[in-house]
Short mmCIF file of C-alpha atoms in Angstrom, two decimals:
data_model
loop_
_atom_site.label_atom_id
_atom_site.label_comp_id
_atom_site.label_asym_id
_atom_site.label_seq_id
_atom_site.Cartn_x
_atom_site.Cartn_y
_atom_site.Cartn_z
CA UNK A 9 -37.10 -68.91 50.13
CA UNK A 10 -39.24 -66.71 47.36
CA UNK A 11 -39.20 -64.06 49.66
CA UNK A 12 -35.13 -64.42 50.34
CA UNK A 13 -34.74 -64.78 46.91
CA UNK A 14 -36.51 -61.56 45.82
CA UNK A 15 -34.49 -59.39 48.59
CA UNK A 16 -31.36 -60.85 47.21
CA UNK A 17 -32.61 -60.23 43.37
CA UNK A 18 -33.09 -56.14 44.45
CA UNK A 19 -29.51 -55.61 46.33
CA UNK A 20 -28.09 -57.22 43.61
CA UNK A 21 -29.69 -55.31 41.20
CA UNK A 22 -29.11 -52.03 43.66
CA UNK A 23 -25.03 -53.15 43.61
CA UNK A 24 -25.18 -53.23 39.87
CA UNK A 25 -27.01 -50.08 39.18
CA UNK A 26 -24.53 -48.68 41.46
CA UNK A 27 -21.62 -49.64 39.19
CA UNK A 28 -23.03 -49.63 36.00
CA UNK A 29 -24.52 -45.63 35.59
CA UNK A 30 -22.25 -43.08 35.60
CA UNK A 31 -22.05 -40.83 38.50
CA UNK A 32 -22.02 -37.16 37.13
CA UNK A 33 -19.99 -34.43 39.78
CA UNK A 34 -21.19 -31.46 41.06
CA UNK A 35 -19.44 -29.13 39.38
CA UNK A 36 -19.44 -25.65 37.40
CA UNK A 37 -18.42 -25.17 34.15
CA UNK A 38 -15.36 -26.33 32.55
CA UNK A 39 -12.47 -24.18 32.96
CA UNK A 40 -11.86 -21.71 30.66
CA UNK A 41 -8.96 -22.92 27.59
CA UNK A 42 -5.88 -20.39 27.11
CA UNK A 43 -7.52 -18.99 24.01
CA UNK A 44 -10.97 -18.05 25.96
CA UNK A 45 -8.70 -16.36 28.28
CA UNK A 46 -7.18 -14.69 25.43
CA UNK A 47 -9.82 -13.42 23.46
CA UNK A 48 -11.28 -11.84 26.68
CA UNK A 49 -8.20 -8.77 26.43
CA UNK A 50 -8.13 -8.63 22.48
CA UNK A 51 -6.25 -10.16 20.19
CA UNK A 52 -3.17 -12.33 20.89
CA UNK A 53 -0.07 -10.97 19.99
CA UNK A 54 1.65 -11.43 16.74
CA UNK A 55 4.75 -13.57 16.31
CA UNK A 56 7.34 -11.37 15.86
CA UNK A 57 10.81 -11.84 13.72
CA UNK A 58 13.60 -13.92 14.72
CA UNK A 59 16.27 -13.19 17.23
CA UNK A 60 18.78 -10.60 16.04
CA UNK A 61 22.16 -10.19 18.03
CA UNK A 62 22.39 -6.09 18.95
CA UNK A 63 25.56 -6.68 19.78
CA UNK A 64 26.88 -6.72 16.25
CA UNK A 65 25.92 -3.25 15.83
CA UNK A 66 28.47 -2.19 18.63
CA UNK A 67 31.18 -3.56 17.23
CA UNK A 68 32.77 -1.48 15.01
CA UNK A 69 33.67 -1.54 10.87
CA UNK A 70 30.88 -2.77 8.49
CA UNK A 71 28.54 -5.14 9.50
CA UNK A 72 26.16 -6.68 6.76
CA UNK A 73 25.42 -10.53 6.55
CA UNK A 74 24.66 -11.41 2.73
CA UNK A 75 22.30 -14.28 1.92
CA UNK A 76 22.93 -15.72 -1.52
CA UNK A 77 22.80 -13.28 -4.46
CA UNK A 78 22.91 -10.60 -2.29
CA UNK A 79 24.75 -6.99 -4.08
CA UNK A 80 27.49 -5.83 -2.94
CA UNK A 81 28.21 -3.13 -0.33
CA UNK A 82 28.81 0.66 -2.26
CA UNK A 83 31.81 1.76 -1.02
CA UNK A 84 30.78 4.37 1.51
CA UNK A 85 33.87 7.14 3.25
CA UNK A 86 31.31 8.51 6.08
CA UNK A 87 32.17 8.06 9.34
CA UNK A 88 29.41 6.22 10.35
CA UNK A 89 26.06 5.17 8.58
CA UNK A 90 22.94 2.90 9.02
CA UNK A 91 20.62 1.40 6.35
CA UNK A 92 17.13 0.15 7.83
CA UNK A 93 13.85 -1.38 7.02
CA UNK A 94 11.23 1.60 8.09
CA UNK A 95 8.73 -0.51 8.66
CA UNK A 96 10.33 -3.70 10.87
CA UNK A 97 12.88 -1.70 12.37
CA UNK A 98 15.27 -4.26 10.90
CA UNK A 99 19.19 -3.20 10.16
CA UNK A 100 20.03 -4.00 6.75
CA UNK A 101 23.79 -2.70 7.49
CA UNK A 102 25.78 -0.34 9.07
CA UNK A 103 28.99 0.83 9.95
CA UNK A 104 30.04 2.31 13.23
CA UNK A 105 26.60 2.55 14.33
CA UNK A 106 26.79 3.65 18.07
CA UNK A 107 29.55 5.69 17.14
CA UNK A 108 28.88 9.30 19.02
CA UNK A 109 29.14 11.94 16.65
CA UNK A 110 28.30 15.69 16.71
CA UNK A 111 24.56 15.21 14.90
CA UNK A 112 24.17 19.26 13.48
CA UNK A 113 20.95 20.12 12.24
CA UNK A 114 20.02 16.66 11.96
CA UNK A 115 18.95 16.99 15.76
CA UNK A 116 16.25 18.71 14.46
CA UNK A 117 14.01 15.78 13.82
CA UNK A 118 14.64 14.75 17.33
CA UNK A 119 13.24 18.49 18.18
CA UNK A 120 10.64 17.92 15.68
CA UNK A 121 9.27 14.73 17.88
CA UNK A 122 9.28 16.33 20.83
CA UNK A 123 7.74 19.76 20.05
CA UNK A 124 5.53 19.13 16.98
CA UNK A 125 2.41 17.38 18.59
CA UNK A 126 2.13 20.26 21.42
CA UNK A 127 0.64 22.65 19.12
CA UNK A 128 -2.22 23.11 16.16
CA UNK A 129 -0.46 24.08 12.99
CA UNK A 130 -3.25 27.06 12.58
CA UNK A 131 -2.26 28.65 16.32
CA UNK A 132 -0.66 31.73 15.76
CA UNK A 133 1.92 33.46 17.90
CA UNK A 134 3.60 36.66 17.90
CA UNK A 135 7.46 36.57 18.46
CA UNK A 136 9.30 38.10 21.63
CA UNK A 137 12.19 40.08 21.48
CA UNK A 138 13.37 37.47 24.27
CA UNK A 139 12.67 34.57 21.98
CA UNK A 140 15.38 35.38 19.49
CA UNK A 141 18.53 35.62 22.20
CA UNK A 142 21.18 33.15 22.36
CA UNK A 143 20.91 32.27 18.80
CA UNK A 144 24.33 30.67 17.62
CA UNK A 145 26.95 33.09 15.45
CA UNK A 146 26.67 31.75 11.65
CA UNK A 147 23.35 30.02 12.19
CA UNK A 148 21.07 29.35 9.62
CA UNK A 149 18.19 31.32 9.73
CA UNK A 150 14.47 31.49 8.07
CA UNK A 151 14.20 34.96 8.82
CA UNK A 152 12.22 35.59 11.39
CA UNK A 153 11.26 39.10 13.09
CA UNK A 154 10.38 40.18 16.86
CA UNK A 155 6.51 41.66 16.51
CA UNK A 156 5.55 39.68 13.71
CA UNK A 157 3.06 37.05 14.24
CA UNK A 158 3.35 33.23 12.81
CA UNK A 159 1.26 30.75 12.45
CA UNK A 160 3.29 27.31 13.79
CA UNK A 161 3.15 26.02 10.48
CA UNK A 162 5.54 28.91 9.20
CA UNK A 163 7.57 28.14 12.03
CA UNK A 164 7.66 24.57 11.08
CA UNK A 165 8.45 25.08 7.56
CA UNK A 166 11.51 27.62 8.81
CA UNK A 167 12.72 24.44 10.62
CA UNK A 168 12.46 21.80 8.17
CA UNK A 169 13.16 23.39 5.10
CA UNK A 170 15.68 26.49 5.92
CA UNK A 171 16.92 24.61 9.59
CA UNK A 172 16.34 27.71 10.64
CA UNK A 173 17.79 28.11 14.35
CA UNK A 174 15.57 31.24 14.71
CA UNK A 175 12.38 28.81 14.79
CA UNK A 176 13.53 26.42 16.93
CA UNK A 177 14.31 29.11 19.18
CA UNK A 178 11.04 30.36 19.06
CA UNK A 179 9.35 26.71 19.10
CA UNK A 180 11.46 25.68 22.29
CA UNK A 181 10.40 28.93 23.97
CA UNK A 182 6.34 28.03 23.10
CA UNK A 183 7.44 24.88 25.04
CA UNK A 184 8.78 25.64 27.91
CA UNK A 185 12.10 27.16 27.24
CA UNK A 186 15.60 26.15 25.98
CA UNK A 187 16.63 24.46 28.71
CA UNK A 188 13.53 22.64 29.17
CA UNK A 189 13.61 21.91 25.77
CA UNK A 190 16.97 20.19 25.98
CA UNK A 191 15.58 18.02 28.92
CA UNK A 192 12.83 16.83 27.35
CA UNK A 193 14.34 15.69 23.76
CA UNK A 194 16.85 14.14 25.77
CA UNK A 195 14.05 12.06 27.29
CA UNK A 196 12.52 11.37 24.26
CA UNK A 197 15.66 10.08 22.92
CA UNK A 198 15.67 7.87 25.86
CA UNK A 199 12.23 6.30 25.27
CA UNK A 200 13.02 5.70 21.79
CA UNK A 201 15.80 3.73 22.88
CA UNK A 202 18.47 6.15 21.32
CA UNK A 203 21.17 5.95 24.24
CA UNK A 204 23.71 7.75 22.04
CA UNK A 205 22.31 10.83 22.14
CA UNK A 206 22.93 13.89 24.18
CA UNK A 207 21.54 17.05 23.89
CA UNK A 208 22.85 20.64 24.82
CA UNK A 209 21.61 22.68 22.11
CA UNK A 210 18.25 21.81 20.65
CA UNK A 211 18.61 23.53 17.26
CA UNK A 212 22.03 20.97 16.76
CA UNK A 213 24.21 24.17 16.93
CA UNK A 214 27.75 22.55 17.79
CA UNK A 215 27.98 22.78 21.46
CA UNK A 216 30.55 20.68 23.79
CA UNK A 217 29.36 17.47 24.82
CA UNK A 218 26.74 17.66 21.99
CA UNK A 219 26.67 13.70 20.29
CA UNK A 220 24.18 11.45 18.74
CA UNK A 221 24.77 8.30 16.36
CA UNK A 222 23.89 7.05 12.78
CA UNK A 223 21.88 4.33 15.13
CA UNK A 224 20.38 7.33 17.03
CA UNK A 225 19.64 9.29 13.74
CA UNK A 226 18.01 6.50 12.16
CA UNK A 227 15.67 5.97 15.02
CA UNK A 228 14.17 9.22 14.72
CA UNK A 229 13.82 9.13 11.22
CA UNK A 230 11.98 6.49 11.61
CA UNK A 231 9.85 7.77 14.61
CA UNK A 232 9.34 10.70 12.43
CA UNK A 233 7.53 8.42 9.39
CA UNK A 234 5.18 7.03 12.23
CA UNK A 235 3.43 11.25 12.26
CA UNK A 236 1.66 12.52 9.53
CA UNK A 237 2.81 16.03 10.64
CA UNK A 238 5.93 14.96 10.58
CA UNK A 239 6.30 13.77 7.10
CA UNK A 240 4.02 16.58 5.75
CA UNK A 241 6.86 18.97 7.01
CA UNK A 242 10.00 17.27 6.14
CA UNK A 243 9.08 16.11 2.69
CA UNK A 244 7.89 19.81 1.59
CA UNK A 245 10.44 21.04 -1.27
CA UNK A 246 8.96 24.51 -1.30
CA UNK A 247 6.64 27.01 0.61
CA UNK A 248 6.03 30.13 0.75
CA UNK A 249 7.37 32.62 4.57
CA UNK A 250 5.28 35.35 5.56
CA UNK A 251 7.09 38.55 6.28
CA UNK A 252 4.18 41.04 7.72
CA UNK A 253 2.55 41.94 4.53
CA UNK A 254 4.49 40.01 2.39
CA UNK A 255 5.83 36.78 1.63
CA UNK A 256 9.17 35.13 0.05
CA UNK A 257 9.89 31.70 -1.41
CA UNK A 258 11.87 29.05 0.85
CA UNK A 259 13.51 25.55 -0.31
CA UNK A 260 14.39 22.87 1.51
CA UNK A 261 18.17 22.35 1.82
CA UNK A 262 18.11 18.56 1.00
CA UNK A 263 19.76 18.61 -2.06
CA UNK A 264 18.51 14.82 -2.71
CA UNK A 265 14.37 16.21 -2.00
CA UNK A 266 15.02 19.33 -4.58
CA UNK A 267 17.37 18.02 -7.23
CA UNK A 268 19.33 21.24 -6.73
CA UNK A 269 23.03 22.15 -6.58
CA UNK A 270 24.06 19.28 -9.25
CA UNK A 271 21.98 16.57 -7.00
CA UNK A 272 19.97 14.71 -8.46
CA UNK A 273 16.40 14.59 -6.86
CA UNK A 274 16.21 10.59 -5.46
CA UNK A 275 12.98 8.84 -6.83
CA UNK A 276 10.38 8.68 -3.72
CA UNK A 277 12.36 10.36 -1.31
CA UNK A 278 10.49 11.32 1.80
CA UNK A 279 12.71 13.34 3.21
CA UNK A 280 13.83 13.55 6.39
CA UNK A 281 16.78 16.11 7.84
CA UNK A 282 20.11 17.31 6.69
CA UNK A 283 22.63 19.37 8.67
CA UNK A 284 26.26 20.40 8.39
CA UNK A 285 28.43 22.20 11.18
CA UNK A 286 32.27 22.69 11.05
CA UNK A 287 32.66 20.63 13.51
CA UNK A 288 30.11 17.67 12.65
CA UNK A 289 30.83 17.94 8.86
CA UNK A 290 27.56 17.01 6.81
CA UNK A 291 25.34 14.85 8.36
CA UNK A 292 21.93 13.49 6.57
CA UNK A 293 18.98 11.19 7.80
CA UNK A 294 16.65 10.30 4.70
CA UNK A 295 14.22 7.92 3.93
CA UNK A 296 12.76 6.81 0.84
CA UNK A 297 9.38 4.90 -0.61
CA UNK A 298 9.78 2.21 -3.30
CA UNK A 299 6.59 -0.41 -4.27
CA UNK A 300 5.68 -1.05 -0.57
CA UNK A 301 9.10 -0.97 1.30
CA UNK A 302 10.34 2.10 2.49
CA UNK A 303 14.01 2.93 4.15
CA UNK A 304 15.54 5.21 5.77
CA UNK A 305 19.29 5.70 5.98
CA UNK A 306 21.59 7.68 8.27
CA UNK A 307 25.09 9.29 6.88
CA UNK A 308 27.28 11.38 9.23
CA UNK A 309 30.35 13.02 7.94
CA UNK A 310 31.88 11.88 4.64
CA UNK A 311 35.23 12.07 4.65
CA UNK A 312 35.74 12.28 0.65
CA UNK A 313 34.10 13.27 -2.16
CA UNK A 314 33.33 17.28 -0.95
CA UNK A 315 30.07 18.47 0.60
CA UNK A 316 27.10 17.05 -1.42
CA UNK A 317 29.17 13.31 -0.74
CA UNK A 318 26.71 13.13 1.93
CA UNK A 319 23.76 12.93 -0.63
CA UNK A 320 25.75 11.02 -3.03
CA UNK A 321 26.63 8.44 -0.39
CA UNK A 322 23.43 8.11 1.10
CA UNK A 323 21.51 7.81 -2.69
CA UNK A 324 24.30 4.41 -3.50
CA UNK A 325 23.30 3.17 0.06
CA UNK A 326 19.37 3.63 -0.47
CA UNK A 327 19.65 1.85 -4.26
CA UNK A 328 21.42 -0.99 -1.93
CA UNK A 329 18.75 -1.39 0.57
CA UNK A 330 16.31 -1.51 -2.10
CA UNK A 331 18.04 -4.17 -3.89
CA UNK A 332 19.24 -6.39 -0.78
CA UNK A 333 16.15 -5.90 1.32
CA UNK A 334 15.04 -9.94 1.00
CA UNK A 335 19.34 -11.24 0.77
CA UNK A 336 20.69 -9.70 3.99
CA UNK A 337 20.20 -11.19 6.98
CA UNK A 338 19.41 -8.24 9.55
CA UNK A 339 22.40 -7.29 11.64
CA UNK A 340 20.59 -5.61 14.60
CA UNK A 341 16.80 -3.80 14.71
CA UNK A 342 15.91 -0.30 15.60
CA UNK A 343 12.94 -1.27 18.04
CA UNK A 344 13.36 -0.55 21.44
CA UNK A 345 13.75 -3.69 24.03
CA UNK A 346 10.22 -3.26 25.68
CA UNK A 347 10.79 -3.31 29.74
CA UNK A 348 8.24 -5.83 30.47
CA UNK A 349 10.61 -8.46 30.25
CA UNK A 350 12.37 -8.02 33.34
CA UNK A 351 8.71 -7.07 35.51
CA UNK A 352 7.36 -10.51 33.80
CA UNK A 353 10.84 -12.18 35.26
CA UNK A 354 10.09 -10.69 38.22
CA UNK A 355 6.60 -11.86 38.45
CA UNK A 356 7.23 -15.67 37.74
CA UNK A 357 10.21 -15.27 40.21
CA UNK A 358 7.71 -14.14 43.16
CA UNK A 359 5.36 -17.14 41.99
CA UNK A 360 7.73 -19.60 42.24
CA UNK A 361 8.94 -18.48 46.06
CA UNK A 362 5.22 -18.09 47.24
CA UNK A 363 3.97 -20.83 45.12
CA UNK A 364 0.96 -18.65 43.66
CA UNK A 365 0.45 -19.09 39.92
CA UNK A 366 1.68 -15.95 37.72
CA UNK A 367 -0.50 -14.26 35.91
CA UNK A 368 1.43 -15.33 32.99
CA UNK A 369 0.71 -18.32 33.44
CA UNK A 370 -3.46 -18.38 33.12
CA UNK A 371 -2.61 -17.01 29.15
CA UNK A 372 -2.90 -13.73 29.09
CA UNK A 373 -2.44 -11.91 25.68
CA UNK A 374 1.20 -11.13 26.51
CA UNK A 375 2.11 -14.46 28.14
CA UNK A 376 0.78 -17.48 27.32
CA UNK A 377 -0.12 -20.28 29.52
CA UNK A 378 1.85 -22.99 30.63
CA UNK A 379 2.24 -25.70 28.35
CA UNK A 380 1.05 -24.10 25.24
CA UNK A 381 3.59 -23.02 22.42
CA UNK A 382 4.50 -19.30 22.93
CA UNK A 383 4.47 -17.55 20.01
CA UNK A 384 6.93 -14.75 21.86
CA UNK A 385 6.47 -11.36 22.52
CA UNK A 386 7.94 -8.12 21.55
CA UNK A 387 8.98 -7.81 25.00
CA UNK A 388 11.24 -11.02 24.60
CA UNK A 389 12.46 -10.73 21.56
CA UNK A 390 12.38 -7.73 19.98
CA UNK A 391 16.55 -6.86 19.21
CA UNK A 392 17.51 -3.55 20.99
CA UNK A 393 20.35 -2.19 22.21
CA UNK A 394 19.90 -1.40 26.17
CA UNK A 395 17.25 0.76 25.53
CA UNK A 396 13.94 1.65 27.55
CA UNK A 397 10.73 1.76 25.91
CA UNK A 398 7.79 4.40 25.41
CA UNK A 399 6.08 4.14 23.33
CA UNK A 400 5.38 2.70 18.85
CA UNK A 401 6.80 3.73 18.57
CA UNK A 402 8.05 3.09 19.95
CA UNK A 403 6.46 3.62 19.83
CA UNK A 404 6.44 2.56 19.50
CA UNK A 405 4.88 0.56 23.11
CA UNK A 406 1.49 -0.84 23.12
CA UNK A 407 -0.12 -0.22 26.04
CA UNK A 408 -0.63 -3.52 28.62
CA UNK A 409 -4.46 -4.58 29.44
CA UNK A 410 -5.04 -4.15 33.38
CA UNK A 411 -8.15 -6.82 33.27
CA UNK A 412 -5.92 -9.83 32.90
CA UNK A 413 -7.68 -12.70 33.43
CA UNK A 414 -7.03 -14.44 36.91
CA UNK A 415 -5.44 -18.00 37.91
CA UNK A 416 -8.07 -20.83 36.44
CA UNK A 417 -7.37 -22.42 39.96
CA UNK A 418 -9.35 -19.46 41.50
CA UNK A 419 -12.53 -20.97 40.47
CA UNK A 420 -14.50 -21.43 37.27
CA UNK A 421 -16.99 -19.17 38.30
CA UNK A 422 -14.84 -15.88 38.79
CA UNK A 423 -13.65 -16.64 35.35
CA UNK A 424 -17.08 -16.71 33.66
CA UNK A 425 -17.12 -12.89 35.16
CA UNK A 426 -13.68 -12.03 33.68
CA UNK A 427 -14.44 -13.28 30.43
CA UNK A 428 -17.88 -11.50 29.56
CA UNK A 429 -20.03 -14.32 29.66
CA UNK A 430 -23.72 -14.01 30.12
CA UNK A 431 -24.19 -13.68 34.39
CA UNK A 432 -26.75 -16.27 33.88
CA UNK A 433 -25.15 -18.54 32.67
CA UNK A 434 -22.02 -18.60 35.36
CA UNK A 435 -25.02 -18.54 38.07
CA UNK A 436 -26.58 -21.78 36.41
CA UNK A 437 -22.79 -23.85 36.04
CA UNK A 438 -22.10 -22.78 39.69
CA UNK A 439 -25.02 -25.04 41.02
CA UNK A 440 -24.85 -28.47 41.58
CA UNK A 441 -25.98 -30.73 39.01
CA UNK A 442 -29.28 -32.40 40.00
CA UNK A 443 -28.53 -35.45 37.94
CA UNK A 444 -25.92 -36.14 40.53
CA UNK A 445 -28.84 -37.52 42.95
CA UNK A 446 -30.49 -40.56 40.14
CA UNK A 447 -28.36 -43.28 41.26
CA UNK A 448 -29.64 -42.86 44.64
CA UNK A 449 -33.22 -42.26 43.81
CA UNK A 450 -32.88 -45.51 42.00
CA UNK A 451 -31.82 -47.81 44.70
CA UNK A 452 -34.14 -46.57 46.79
CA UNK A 453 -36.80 -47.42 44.49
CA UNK A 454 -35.23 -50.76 43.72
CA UNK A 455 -35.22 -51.46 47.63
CA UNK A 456 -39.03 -50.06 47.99
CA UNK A 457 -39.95 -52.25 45.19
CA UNK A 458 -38.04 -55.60 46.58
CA UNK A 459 -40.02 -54.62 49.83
CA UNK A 460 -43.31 -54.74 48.28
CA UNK A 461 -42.72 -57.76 46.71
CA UNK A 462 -41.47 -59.29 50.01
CA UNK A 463 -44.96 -58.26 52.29
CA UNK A 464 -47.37 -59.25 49.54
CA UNK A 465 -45.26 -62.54 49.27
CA UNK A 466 -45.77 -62.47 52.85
CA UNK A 467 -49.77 -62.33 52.94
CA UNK A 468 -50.06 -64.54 50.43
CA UNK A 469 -48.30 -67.23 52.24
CA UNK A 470 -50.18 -66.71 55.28
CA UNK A 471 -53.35 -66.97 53.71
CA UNK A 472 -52.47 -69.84 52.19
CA UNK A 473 -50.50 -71.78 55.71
CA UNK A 474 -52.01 -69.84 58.50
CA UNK A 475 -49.15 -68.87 59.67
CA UNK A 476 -47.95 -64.90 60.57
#
């Protein structure tokens, strides 16, 4: 009876070991949480500003949504004009925005963004008879000569401040030609998102077919703040043309930058371009800098008030923008829509018919994992207007990481790797735990022990009743 009584003692204490101590699993490391996963490609991305309808910028008239205490409109007779927010991209208002209008020299900026960063401003080059062909009866010119040798800053400042069709000759023949030239602003245009535009003659020399928008206008502007180069050039009121072994005074021709003609110079202007053609009437893209906000505005073809209107008209609609900047509600955004959308659409499509996981969904920095909150990319919300994307410009684009962090449900090990941790550490959580073996090890020694007790029970009734 002792004997049966100690055998039952140990099982049961075996049984309640067995349910009392935890039984750890074999397993690596925990999987990794959607902000590991982020952190290992940068930085998550930003929330960005609330939906805005780019439809309303198609329609046509004035479109401006007031908040409370907002100013009113200034009454405005171009055409078509744009006021925006230089930094967000934002709309303020507009009128006619996508409207396509001959652009004139205001094309130029567009040439400026394509051609500028191709060349040092200290290179020097020596003109070509060839160079100087083709140039447009009753063109404005800097004054440039065949034989004598520039450096690309003169040429630049013969663009921006005289719009001097003689330099952007000579520029678009450093760069490949005219017609090459053409081509590639009209790409540039694309990639900006400016689908208005098209481009026949790169100097903005009236030219059939030839059409951009107060939309399109505004972009570049705006593109054109983003390069140091750029702003250098366009916000230069004077300088001084080299003529072989002399040199003559230039000013820039927008009236609101100089102050002259009766214009008065506009506080923190910046610049940008100003053209006028029979055909596309004056046109102007400025922008301007006041406390930390800076605008830029698009005019094209006043139909009142003679031809310094355009400056006039654009100064009332700057003062505006300044004023209503925080009371307007924006009524469309100059950013570009970013193409990833549709390839991440794509993606999670493809997942769902093969049932593998997208890699959207493990929280990457431009999608974030399932069941989280997504903050929303630029990619899904940023307002555009059917536009492709480049670049910050787009610019502005930021470029996408290629290392993107796999599916957590490919193993916790593979994710250590991806994420930079230490490869010690991911070799240490991918072996099994040794603690998962104690419960074991302790019935066994709860049964060896009961067993011991048993035989020496054993011989010491024997002794004691002869008996085996």
């Amino acid at each position: 009876m002792i004997v049966t009584s100690a055998v039952r003692h140990a099982a049961a204490g075996s049984a309640a070991l067995l349910f009392v101590l935890p039984v750890p699993a074999a397993v690596a490391s925990p999987a990794p949480t959607v902000s590991s996963l982020s952190s290992a490609v940068g930085e998550p991305t930003p929330p960005v500003r609330g939906h805005v309808d780019p439809a309303r910028l198609d329609r046509s008239g004035v479109q401006v949504q007031p908040l409370a205490g907002a100013p009113r409109l200034p009454s405005a007779s171009a055409l078509s004009w744009v006021v925006a927010d230089a930094s967000t991209g934002e709309v303020l208002a507009a009128r006619n925005a996508h409207r396509k209008l001959p652009p004139a020299s205001t094309l130029k900026a567009l040439f400026a963004l394509t051609a500028l960063p191709h060349h040092d401003a200290s290179e020097q080059h020596t003109v070509a008879d060839s160079e100087l062909t083709g140039i447009g009866a009753g063109s404005s010119l800097v004054g440039i000569k065949e034989g004598y040798t520039y450096k690309v800053s003169d040429l630049w400042n013969g663009v921006f401040l005289s719009s001097g069709n003689d330099a952007v000759h000579v520029l678009a023949a450093m760069n490949g030609g005219w017609d090459s030239m053409a081509r590639k602003m009209q790409e540039k245009a694309r990639s900006l998102g400016a689908n208005d535009t098209h481009v026949v003659s790169p100097d903005g020399y009236d030219a059939p077919g030839q059409v951009s928008s107060a939309y399109d206008l505004a972009v570049f502007g705006r593109a054109g703040l983003q390069d140091p180069a750029f702003v250098r050039y366009c916000s230069t009121r004077y300088a001084d043309f080299p003529a072989g072994s002399w040199s003559y005074g230039i000013a820039n021709t927008n009236r609101l930058l100089t102050g002259e003609n009766g214009v008065d110079r506009y506080p923190g202007l910046i610049g940008i371009k100003n053209g006028y053609t029979s055909n596309a009437g004056n046109t102007l893209v400025s922008a301007a800098k006041r406390g930390d906000r800076t605008l830029v505005v698009s005019v094209m073809n006043p139909q009142e008030g003679g031809g310094y209107a355009v400056y006039e008209e654009a100064r009332s609609l700057l003062d505006w923008g300044f004023e209503a900047a925080e009371r307007v509600r924006p009524v469309g955004s100059l950013l570009p829509e970013r193409p990833k959308a549709e390839a991440d659409a794509r993606a999670v499509a493809a997942g769902a018919e093969t049932g593998a996981a997208p890699a959207g969904e493990a929280g990457t920095k431009d999608a974030p994992a399932k069941g989280t909150p997504s903050q929303g990319t630029p990619a899904q919300n940023a307002p555009a207007r059917n536009a492709p994307a480049s670049g910050p410009s787009a610019k502005e684009a930021p470029a996408q990481d290629p290392s993107a962090p796999g599916d957590p449900a490919q193993g916790a090990p593979a994710q250590a790797g991806r994420s930079g941790g230490d490869p010690g550490e991911a070799a240490a959580a991918a072996a099994p735990d040794v603690s998962a073996g104690l419960p074991l090890g302790l019935i066994g020694a709860a049964c060896a022990a009961a067993l011991a007790l048993w035989g020496w029970r054993r011989r010491s009734g024997a002794g004691d009743s002869g008996q085996e």
